[in-house]
Short mmCIF file of C-alpha atoms and ligand atoms in Angstrom, two decimals:
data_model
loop_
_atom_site.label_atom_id
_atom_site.label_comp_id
_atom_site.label_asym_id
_atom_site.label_seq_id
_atom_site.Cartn_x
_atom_site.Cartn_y
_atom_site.Cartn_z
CA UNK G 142 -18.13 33.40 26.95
CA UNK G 143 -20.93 30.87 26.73
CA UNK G 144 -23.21 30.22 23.91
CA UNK G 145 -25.39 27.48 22.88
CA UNK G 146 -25.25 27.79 19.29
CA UNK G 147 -22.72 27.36 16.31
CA UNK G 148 -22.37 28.54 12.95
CA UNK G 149 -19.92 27.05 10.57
CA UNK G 150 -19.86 28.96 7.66
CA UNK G 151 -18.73 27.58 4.00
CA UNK G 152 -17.46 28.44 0.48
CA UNK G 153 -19.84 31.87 0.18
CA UNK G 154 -20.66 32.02 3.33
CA UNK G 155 -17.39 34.02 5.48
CA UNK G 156 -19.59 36.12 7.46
CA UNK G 157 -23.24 36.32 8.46
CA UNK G 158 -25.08 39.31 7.57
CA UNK G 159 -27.12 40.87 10.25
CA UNK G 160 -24.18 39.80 12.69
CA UNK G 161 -23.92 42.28 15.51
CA UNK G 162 -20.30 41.52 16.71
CA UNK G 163 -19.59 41.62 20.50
CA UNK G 164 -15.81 40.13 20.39
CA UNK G 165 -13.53 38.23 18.53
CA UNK G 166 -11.34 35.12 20.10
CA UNK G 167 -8.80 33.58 18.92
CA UNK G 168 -8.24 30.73 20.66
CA UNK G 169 -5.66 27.94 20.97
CA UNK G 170 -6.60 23.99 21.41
CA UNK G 171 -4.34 20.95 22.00
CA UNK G 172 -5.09 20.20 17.97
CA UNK G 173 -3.84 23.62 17.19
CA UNK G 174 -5.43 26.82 16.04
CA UNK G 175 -9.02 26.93 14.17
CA UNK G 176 -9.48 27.97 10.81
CA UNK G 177 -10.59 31.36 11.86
CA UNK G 178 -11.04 33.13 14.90
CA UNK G 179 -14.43 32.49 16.54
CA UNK G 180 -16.71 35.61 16.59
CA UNK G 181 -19.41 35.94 18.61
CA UNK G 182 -22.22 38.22 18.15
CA UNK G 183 -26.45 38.71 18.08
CA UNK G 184 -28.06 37.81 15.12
CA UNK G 185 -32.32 37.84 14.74
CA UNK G 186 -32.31 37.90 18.66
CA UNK G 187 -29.62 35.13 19.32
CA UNK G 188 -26.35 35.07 20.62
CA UNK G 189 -24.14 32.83 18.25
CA UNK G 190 -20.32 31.97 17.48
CA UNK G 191 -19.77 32.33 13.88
CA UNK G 192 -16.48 30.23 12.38
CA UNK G 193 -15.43 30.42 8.93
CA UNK G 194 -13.95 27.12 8.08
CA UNK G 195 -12.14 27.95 5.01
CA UNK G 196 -10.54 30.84 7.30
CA UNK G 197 -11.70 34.61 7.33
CA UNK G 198 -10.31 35.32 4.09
CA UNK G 199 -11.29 32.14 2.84
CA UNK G 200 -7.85 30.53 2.02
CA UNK G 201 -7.66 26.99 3.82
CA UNK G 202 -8.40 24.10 1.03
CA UNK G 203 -10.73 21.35 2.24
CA UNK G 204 -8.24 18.60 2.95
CA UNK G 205 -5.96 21.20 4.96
CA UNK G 206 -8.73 22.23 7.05
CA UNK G 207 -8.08 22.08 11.22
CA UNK G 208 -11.29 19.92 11.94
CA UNK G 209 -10.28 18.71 14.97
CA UNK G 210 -9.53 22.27 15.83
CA UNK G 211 -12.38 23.82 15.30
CA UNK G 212 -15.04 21.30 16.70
CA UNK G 213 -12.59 21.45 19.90
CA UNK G 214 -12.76 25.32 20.14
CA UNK G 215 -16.67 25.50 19.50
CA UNK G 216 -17.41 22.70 22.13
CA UNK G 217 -14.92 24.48 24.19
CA UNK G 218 -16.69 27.43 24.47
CA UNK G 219 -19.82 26.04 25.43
CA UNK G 220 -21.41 25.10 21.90
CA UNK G 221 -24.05 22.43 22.29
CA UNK G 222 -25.59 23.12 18.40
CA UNK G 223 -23.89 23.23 15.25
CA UNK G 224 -25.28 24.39 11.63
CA UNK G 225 -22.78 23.57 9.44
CA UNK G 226 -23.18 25.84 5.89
CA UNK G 227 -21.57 23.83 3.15
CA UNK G 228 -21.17 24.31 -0.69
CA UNK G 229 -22.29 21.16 -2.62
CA UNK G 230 -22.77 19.69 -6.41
CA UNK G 231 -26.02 18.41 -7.16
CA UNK G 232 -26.10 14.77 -8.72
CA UNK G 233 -30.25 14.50 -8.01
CA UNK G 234 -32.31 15.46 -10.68
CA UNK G 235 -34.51 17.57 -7.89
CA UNK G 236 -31.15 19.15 -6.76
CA UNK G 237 -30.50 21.91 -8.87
CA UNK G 238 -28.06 25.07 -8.26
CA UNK G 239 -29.51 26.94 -6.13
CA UNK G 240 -31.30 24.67 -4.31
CA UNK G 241 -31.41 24.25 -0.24
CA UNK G 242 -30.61 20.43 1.16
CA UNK G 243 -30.69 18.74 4.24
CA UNK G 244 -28.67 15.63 4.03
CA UNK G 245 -29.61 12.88 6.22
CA UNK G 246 -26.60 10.72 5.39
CA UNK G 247 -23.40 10.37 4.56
CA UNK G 248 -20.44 8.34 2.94
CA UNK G 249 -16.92 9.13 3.17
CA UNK G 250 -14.39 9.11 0.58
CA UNK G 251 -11.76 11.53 1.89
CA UNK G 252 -7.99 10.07 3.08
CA UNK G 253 -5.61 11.13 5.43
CA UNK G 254 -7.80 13.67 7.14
CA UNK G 255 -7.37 13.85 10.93
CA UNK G 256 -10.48 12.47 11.81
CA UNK G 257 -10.68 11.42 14.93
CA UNK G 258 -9.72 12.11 19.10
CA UNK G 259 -9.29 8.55 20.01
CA UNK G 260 -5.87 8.39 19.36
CA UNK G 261 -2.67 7.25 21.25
CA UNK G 262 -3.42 4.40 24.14
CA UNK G 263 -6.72 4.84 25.33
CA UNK G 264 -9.68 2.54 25.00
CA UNK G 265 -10.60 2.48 21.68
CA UNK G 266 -14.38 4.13 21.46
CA UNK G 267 -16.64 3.76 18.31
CA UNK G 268 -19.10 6.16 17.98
CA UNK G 269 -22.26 5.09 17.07
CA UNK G 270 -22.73 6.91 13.83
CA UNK G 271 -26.21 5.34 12.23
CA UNK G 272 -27.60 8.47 11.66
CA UNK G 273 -24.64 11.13 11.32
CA UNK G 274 -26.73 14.07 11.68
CA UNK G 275 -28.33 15.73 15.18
CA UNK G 276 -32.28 15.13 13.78
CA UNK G 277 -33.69 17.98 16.06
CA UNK G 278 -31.69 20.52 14.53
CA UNK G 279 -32.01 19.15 11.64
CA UNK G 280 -35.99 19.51 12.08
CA UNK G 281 -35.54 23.20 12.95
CA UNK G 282 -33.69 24.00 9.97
CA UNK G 283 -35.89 22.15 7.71
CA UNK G 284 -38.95 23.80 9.25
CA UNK G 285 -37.14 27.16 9.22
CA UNK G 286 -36.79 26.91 5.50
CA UNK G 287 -40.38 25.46 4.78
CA UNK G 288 -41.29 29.11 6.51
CA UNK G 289 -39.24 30.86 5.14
CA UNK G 290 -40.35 29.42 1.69
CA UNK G 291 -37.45 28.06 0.53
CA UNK G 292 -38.94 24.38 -0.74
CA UNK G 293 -36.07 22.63 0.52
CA UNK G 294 -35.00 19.05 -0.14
CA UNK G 295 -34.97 17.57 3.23
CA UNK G 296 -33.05 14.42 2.51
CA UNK G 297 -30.24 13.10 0.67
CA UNK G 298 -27.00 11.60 0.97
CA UNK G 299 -23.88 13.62 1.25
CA UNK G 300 -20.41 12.14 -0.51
CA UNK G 301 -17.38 13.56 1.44
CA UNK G 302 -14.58 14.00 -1.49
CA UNK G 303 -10.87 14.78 -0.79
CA UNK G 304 -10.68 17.94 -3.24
CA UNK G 305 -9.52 20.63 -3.80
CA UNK G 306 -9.93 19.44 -7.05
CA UNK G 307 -13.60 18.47 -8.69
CA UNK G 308 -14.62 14.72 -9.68
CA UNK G 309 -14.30 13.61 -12.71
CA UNK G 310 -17.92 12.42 -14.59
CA UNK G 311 -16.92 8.67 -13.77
CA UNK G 312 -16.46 9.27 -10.18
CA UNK G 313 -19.67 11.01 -10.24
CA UNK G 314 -21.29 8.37 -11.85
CA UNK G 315 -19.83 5.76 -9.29
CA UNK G 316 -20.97 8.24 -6.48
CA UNK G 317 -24.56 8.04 -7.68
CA UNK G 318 -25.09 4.18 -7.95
CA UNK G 319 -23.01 4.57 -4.37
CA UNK G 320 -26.34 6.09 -3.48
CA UNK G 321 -24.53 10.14 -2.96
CA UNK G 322 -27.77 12.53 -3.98
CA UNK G 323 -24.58 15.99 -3.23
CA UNK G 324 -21.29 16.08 -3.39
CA UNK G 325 -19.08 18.40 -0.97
CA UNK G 326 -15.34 18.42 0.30
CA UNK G 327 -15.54 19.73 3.89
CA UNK G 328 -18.22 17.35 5.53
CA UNK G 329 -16.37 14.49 6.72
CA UNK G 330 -14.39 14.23 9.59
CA UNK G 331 -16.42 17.77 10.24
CA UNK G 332 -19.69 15.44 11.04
CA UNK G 333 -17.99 12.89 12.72
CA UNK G 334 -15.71 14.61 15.48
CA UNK G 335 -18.90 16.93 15.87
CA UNK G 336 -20.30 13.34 17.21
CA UNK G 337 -17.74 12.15 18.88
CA UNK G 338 -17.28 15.56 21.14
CA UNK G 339 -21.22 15.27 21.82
CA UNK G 340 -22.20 17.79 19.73
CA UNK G 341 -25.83 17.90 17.56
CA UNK G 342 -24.47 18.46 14.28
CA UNK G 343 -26.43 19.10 10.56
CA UNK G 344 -25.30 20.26 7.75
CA UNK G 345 -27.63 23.40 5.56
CA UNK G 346 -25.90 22.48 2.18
CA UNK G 347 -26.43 24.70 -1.05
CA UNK G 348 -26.03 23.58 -4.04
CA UNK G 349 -23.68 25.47 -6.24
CA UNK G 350 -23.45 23.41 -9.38
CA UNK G 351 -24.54 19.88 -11.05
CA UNK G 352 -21.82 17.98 -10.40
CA UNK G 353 -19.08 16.85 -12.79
CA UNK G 354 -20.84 14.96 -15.82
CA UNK G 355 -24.40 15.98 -15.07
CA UNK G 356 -24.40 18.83 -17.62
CA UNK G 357 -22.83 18.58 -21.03
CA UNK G 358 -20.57 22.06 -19.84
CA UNK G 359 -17.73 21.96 -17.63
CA UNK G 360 -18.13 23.45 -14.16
CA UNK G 361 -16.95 27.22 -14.13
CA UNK G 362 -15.98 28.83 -10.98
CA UNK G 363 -18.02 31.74 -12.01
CA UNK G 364 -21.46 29.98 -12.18
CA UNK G 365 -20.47 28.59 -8.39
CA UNK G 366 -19.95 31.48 -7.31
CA UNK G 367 -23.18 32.81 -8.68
CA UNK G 368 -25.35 30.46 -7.59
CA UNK G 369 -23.66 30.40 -3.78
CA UNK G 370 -24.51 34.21 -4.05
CA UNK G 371 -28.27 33.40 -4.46
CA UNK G 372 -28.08 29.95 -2.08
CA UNK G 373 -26.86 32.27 0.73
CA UNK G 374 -29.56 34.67 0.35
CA UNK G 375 -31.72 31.54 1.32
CA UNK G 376 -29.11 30.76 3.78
CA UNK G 377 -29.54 33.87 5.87
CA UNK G 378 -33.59 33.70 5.75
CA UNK G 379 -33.31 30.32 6.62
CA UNK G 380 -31.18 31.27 9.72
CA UNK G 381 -33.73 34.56 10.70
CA UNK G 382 -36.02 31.72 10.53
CA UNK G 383 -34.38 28.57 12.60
CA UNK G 384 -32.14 30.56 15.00
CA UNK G 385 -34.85 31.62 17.39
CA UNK G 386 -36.59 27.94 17.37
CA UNK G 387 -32.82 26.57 18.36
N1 HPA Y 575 -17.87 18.73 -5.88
C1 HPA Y 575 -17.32 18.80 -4.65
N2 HPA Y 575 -17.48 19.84 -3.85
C2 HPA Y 575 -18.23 20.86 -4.26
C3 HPA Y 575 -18.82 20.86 -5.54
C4 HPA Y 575 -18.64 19.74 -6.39
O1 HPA Y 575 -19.15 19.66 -7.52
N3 HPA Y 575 -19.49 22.04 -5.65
C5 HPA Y 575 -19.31 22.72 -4.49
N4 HPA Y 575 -18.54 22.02 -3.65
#
């Protein structure tokens, strides 16, 4: 089956809500299987393939997750659009838990991630990569969320960690004078095979918790998960929103 647009859903975010299911596919790619079998379904008047990254009962880590995989299957079944849902630590004063952002950038500091299809002896191909993120769905979503009243931030710089673990405060601190605004584990090579593969990628990030330093507390798993409950509330008006304009 055919359909335009992609969901990747996050930490929080292992189905979407309103989903009317037509059929489930499991399907097989020459990087192996994806994290989760794609489902396909109407949501607010669209047909969609939903794909849980972290798998459907959310137990793939971030640096063991089939990117290659999954990009492969969504573009295989016809996916030109991707929104990819991510859980991220705020290191910007304006982005508190809670909070909706649109990243317009990225650095990478995950290792030994598959992240690439040019491998082996063919031409080598460099992607231009300027601006990681697809800006007209990236417009969509932001305007989505302005209706949907979510005051969203509509920039920032996204820092690509290796995880599973959390930064420390000093790798935070570097981050920030890197220029990172969130921090997340699952966005690179995500963003950059999405590219490569032709796809217009952007990520809908929520933030879950300051990040590591930013708060005198340390980060407890039961304030993420708290605030991800409330950030995919947004998450899903932002979608009722965006998914008809896409
Ligand atoms: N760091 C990295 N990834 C994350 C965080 C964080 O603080 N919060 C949610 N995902």
């Amino acid at each position: 089956m055919n359909v335009d647009i992609a969901v990747i859903g996050g930490t929080g975010l292992n189905t979407i809500k309103g989903l009317t299911i037509t059929h489930r596919e499991m399907v097989n790619t020459p990087y192996g299987q994806p994290s989760s079998p794609l489902i396909f379904g109407e949501v607010c008047g669209c047909t969609i393939v939903f794909l849980a990254r972290h798998g459907s009962g959310h137990t793939i880590p971030p640096h063991q997750v089939n990117y290659r995989a999954n990009l492969w299957a969504l573009k295989e079944s016809g996916v030109k659009k991707i929104i990819a849902v991510a859980a991220v630590g705020g290191m910007r004063d304006d982005m508190k838990p809670g909070k909706i952002v649109f990243p317009d950038q990225i650095i990478d500091y995950t290792w030994s991630r598959d992240s690439t299809y040019h491998e082996g002896h063919q031409d080598v191909k460099h992607i231009d990569f300027t601006y990681p993120y697809c800006e007209e769905v990236r417009a969509l979503l932001i305007n989505g969320a302005k209706k949907a009243g979510l005051d969203p931030t509509i920039d920032g710089t996204y820092g690509a960690t290796q995880g599973p673990r959390l930064e420390t405060a000093a790798e935070i601190r570097r981050m920030v004078r890197d220029g990172c605004d969130i921090v997340g584990m699952t966005g690179m090579p995500e963003a950059a095979l999405a590219r490569e593969l032709d796809l217009c990628y952007a990520t809908c990030a929520v933030v879950a918790n300051w990040a590591a330093g930013k708060q005198s507390e340390v980060i407890s798993m039961k304030v993420i998960e708290e605030n991800l409950k409330i950030g995919m509330d947004k998450v899903r008006k932002l979608l009722e929103e965006s998914l008809p304009q896409l």
